[in-house]
Amino acid sequence: MMGTAAGFALSGKIVFASSFAIFATGRAWEQIRNSIASPNINVKIVGSHSGISVGEDGSSHQALEDIALMRVIPNMKIIVPADAIETEKAVFAAAEIQGPVYIRTSRPKTPVIFNENYEFHLGRGAVIRKGADITIIATGIMLNVALEAAVKLFNQKIDCRVVNMPTIKPIDREIIISSASETGAILTIEEHSIVGGLGSAVAEVLAEENRNAFFKGVGIPDKFGQSGTYEELFAFYGLTSENIMNEVLEILKKKRK
Amino acid sequence: MADCSSLEKMANTIRQDIITMLTNSCSGHPGGSLSSADILTVLYFHKMRINSKNPKWPDRDRFVMSKGHAAPVLYASLARAGFFDVSELLTLRKLGSILQGHPDYKLTPGVECSTGSLGQGLSIANGMALAGKLDKKDYRVYALIGDGESQEGQIWEAAMASAHYKLDNLCVIQDFNGLQIDGPVEEVMNVKPLPEKWRSFGFNVQEINGHDISEIISAFDKAEEEKGKPSIIIANTIKGKGVSFMEGQCKYHGTPPTKEEGDKCPVQPNHRFFVISTRLVFLTLV
């Protein structure tokens, strides 16, 4: 499928090629690398059913590595939309950009966060909630969970900034650097392996730009997924507002020492 | 009518270019370049509708070099067809060259897609042929695959799709030289029986002598007349064809000639080439 998409793109088309995220990025990785990304042609890969939220199908169908797989390929850009509106805007943005793009989508019904006036800009994060104590950087459907955690923490007088990071590559360095210096602590949250995804991308920027900021990456801890309901799996792997609250409190303890 | 004798001369020029390039680069794949030299000569100097001064002309015929390690024969053909200067051939595989070890779409005028990872070219050719149908264009797509390459599963997945979509604007050529890097294809992983396989996948099949210019021309013409299904030409060839000590030798799949071997000028005796310096120029005396 990816090879044929390359042929279409080489004939002047803007191609959207879609499959489950694990197969789109995993099975066809080398075709993407050699036939699409190296010649830098207009194939937009849409990986659906990403992460553990695919649920009962289990590990074989749960892409926890797809962002990492796409991130190492030169010319590739990666967008992880947080809701239906952002997905729609991202698709149009991807069509406008020259070269390959990976868009990561999810299976379950996802709360709509943005309204029709929302503007998507490739490579830019956005502060969704202002705050001064710590910054939570979220991507994809974890944005909603991060916002829930921020509201609950506010009741405990903890002032969380929440940044939506829909583009993982190129990553918005400026928003990471400014958030690190203004809040002194960063927590990332993603429905992906802690290896190679949002957390790694943010950590790379912090390692170069701000080694004083406290950092914690939350995601799937270098393990395969398993069968279960979406809600059970999120609880099992700590992708809940309660767990984010605990992680935030842990970081703030260190920060205040 | 095609002038077979001038095409034969061009094929020999291209063979000499291949030897010169590889002797100079000290790495690369002579065997499969030499086995397909006659096929590429017919495509680039007789059959394909191309314009070397406008390589991206939308109505051009496309050639996909799926067996990307045979890049030297592609580069020599493109240079001789005027896509870039012949002197570029001596930069093969050198730092900064437009001629990479395997074809690179971004760097080389006339190269239609990046290949080198075997098994992927037929899928790409399918996409080009489907795009041609979608755009109601009459260009044709040619894809050269290897026999060893046909051990890749993706070839057969693509073959299924070519027939499913009735891609009669697609012509596959299988360079059946019988050898791959590790030995005879039949011993490494047998791909036979090929005509039966392709027929059962829904292809119009022809078998030819891949070194006979007039047979090659007539096979391409017949393939073009076929409607409603894709075509394959199984070209029986000799690996290393034209260089006596390379013919039928596995070793020369991926081993370039030594300087001494290259200087012996092993191709046809009525053609000579001179390497005047490492930077330069070949003179071909016919």
PDB file of C-alpha atoms in Angstrom, chain B residues 19 43 51 115 162:
ATOM      1  CA  ILE B  19      32.646  -1.148 -16.900  1.00  0.00           C
ATOM      2  CA  LEU B  43      13.445   1.412 -23.720  1.00  0.00           C
ATOM      3  CA  ASN B  51      12.203  14.161 -23.267  1.00  0.00           C
ATOM      4  CA  THR B 115      14.864   2.204  -5.179  1.00  0.00           C
ATOM      5  CA  SER B 162      -1.632  -4.889 -11.079  1.00  0.00           C
TER       6      SER B 162
END
